[in-house]
mmCIF file of C-alpha atoms in Angstrom:
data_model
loop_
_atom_site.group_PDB
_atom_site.id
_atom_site.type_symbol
_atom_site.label_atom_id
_atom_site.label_comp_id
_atom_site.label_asym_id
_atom_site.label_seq_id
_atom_site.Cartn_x
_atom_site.Cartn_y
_atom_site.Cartn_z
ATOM 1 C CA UNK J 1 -76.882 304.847 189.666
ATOM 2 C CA UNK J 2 -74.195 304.223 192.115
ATOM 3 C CA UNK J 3 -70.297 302.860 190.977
ATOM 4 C CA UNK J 4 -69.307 299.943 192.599
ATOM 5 C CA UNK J 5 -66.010 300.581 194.632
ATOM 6 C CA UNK J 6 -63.562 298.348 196.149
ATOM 7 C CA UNK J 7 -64.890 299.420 199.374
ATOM 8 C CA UNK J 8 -68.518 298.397 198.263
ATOM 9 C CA UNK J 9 -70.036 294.967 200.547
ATOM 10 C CA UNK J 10 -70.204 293.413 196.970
ATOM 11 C CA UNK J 11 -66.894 293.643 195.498
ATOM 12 C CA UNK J 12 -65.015 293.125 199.346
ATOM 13 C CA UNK J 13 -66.723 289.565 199.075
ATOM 14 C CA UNK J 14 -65.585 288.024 196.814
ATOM 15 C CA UNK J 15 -61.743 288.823 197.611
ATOM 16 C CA UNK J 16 -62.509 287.657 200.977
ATOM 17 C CA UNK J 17 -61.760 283.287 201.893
ATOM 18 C CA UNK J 18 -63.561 281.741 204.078
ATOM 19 C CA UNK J 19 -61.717 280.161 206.729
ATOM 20 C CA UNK J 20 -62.044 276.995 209.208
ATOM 21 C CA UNK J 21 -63.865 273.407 207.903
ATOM 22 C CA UNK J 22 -67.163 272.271 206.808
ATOM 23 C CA UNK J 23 -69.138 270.411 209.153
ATOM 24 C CA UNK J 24 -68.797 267.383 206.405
ATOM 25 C CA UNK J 25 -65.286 268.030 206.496
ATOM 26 C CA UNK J 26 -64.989 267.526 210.369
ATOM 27 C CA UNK J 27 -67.397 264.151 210.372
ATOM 28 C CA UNK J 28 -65.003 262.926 207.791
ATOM 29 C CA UNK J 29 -61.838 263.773 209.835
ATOM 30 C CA UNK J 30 -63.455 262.246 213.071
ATOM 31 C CA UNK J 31 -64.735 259.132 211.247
ATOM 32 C CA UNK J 32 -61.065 258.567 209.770
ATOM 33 C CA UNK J 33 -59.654 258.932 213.402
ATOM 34 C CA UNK J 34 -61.883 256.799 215.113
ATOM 35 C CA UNK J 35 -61.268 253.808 212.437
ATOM 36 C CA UNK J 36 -57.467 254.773 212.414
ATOM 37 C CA UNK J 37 -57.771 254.145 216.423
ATOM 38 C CA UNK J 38 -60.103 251.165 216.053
ATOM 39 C CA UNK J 39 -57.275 249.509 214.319
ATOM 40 C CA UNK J 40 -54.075 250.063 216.552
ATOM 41 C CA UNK J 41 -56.592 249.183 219.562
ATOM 42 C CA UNK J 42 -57.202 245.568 217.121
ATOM 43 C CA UNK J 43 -53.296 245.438 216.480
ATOM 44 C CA UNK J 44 -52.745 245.717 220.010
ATOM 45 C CA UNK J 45 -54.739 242.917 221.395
ATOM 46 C CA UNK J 46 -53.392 240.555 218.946
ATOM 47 C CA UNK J 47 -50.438 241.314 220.019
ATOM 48 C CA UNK J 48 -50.567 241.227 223.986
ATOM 49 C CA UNK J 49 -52.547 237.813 223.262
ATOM 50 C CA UNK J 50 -49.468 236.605 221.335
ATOM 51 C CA UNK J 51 -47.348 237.529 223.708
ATOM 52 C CA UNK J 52 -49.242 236.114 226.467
ATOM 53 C CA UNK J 53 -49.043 233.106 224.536
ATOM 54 C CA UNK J 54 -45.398 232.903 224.287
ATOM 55 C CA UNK J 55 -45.286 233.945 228.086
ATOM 56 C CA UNK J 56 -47.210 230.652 228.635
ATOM 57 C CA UNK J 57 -45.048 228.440 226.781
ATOM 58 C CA UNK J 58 -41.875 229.844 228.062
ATOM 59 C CA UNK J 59 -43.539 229.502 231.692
ATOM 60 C CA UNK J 60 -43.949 225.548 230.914
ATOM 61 C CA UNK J 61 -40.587 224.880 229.346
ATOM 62 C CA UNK J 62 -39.063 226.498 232.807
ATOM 63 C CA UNK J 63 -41.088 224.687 234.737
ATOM 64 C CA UNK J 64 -40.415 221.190 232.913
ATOM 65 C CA UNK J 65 -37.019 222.247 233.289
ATOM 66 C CA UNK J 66 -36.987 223.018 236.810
ATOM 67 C CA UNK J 67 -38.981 219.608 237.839
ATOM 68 C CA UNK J 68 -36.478 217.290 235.610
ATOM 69 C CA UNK J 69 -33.108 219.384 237.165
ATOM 70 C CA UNK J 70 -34.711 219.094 240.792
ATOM 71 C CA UNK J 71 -35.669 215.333 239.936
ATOM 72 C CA UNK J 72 -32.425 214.286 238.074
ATOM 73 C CA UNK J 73 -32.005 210.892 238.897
ATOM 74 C CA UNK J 74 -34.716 209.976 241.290
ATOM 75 C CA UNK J 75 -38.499 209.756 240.905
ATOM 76 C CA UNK J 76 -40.787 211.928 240.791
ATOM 77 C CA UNK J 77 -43.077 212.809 244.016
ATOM 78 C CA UNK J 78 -46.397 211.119 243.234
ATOM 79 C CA UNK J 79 -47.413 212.875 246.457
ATOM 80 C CA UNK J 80 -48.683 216.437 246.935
ATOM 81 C CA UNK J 81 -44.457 218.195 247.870
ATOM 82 C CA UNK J 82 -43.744 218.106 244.406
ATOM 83 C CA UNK J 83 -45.070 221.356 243.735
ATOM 84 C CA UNK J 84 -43.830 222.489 247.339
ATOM 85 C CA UNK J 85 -40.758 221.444 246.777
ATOM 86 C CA UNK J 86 -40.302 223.760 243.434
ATOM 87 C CA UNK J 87 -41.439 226.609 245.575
ATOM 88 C CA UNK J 88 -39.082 226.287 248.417
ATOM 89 C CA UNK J 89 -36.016 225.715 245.268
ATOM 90 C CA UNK J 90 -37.529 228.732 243.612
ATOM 91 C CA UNK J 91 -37.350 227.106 240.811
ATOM 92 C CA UNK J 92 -40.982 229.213 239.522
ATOM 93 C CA UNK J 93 -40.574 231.060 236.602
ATOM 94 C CA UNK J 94 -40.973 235.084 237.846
ATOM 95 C CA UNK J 95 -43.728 235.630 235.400
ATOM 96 C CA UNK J 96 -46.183 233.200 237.859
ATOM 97 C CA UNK J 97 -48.178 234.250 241.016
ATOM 98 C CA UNK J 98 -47.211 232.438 244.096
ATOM 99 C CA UNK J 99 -49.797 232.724 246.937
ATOM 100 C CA UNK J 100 -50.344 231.131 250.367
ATOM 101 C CA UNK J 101 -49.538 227.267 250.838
ATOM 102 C CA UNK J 102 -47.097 227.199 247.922
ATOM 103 C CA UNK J 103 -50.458 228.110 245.567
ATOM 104 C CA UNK J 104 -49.534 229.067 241.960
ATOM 105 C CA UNK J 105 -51.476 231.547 239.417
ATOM 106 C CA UNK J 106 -51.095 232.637 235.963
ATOM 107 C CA UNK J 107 -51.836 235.751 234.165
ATOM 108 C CA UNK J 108 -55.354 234.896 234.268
ATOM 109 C CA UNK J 109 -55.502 234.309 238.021
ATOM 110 C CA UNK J 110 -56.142 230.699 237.143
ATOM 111 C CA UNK J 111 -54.516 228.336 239.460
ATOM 112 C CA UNK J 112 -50.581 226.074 238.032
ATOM 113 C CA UNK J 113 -50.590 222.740 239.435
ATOM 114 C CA UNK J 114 -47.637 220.792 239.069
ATOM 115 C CA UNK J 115 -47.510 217.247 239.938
ATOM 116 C CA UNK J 116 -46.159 213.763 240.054
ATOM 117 C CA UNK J 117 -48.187 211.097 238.416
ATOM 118 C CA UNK J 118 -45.967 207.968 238.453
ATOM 119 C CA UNK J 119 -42.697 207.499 239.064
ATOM 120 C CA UNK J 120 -41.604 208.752 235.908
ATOM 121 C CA UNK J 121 -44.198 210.815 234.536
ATOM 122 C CA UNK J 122 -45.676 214.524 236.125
ATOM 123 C CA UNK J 123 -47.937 216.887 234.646
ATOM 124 C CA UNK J 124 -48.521 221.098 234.680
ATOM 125 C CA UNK J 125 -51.592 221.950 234.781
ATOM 126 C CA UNK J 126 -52.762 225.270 233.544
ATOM 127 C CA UNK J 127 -56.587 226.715 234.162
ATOM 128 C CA UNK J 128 -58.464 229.477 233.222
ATOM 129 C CA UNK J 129 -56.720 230.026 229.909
ATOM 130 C CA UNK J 130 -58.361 232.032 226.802
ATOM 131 C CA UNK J 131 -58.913 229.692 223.868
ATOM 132 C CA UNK J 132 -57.141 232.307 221.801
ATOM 133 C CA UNK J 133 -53.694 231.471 224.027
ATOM 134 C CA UNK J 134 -55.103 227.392 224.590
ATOM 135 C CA UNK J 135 -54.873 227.029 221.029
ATOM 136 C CA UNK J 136 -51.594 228.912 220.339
ATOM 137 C CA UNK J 137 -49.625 227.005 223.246
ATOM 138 C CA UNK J 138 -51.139 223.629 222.391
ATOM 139 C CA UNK J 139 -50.226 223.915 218.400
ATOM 140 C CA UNK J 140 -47.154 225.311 219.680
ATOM 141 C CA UNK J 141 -46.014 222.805 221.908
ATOM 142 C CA UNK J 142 -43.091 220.094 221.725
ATOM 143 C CA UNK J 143 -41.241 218.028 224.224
ATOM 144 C CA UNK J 144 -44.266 216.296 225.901
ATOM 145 C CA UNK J 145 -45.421 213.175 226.245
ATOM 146 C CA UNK J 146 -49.284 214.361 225.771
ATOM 147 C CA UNK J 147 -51.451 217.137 226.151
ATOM 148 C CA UNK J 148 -54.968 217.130 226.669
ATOM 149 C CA UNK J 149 -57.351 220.556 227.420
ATOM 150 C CA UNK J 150 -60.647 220.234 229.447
ATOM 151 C CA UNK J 151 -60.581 216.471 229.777
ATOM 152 C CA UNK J 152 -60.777 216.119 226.108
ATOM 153 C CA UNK J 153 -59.740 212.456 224.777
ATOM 154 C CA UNK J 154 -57.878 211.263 223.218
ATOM 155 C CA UNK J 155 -54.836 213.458 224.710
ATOM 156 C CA UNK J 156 -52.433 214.884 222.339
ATOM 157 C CA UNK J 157 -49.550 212.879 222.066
ATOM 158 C CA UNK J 158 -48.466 213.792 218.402
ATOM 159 C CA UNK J 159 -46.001 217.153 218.145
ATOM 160 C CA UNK J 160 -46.669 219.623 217.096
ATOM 161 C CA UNK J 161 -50.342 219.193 216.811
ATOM 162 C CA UNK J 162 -52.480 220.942 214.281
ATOM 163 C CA UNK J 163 -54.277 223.949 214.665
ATOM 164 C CA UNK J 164 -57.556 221.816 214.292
ATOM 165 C CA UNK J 165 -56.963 219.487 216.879
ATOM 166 C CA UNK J 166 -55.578 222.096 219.124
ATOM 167 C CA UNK J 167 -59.245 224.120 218.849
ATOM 168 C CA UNK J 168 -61.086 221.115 219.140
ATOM 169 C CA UNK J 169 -59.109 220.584 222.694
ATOM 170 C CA UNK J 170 -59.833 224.215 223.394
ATOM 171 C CA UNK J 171 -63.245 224.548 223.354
ATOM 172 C CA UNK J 172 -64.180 226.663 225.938
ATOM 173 C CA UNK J 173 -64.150 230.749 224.735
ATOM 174 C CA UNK J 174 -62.277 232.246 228.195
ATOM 175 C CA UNK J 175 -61.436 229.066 230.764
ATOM 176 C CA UNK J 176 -59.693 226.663 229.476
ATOM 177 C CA UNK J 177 -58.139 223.780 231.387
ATOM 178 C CA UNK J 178 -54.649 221.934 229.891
ATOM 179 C CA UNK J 179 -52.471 219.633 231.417
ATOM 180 C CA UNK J 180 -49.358 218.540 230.109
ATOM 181 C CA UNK J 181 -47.640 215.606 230.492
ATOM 182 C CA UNK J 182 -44.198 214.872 230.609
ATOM 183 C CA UNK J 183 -41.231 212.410 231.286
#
C-alpha cells in the first residue's frame, strides 16, 4: 500500500480554501440591496412631496403678498386684470409656470387663478394638487380668511386647521382643487 504524500489529490485538499460566495450568500446580498434601495427610493419621495409642499405654501404667501402690495389702498379688481395685472408687475413667484394670455401653472401643470371677489376680498386658486401636498398646505396654512378644497363646505375659516378636516377637504387622491381666500 501506497504513503500518502503532500503531493497526493487527498492531502492537497484539504489545505486548499475555496474561494468566491455561495449562491445563498449572493441572494442574501442582493435581497439586502434591493430593500436597502427600496428605502432611500421611500425616503426620497417623502421628501420631494414635503418639499413640494412647502414650495406651495411659500408660492401663496408671495402671491398674497404681491396682490395686497399691488392693491395697497384701493380695491381689489373684481374683474378678470387682476391676475393680468400681477403678470405684467411680475409680481409671480419664479417657482410658477406662466403661459400664453397671462395663464399660470404649478408644479403639477394645474392651472393658478388669482382673482378679485369683492372689493375687499380675492382668492388663489390652486388645481390639480396631490392630496398628499392638499393636506399638508391646508393644515399648514395661516393668514386667510377661509379655505375650502373641491367645493367642500363649510370652507375653512379656523387656523390652522386640523389634519382631519384638512383630509376631509382633500379628498380626491391626485387633483385636488383649493382656493383660498383672503383680505
Amino acid at each position: 500500500m501506497k504513503k500518502a504524500t503532500a503531493f497526493h489529490p487527498r492531502v492537497t485538499r484539504r489545505f486548499t480554501r475555496e474561494r468566491g460566495a455561495s449562491l445563498l450568500e449572493g441572494i442574501a446580498y442582493l435581497g439586502i440591496a434591493a430593500i436597502v434601495v427600496l428605502g432611500a427610493v421611500s425616503l426620497l419621495t417623502n421628501a420631494f412631496g414635503n418639499a413640494k409642499a412647502n414650495q406651495t405654501t411659500e408660492e401663496l404667501i408671495a402671491l398674497r403678498t404681491a396682490v395686497r402690495k399691488l392693491y395697497a389702498g384701493q380695491p381689489y379688481n373684481t374683474d378678470a386684470f387682476m391676475q393680468a395685472n400681477l403678470v405684467t408687475a411680475n409680481a409671480i413667484p419664479n417657482t410658477l409656470v406662466r403661459g400664453a394670455a397671462n395663464a399660470i401653472a404649478n408644479s403639477w401643470a394645474g392651472t393658478v387663478t388669482i382673482a378679485g371677489t369683492t372689493a375687499s376680498t380675492f382668492t388663489i386658486t390652486y388645481s390639480n394638487v396631490p392630496q398628499d401636498v392638499c393636506v399638508a398646505i391646508i393644515s399648514g396654512a395661516t393668514g386667510w380668511t377661509s379655505i375650502a378644497a373641491n367645493g367642500n363646505t363649510p370652507a375653512i375659516t379656523a387656523f390652522p386647521a386640523t389634519t382631519s378636516l384638512a383630509t376631509t377637504h382633500c379628498s380626491v387622491a391626485g387633483n385636488n382643487t383649493v382656493v383660498f381666500t383672503a383680505t
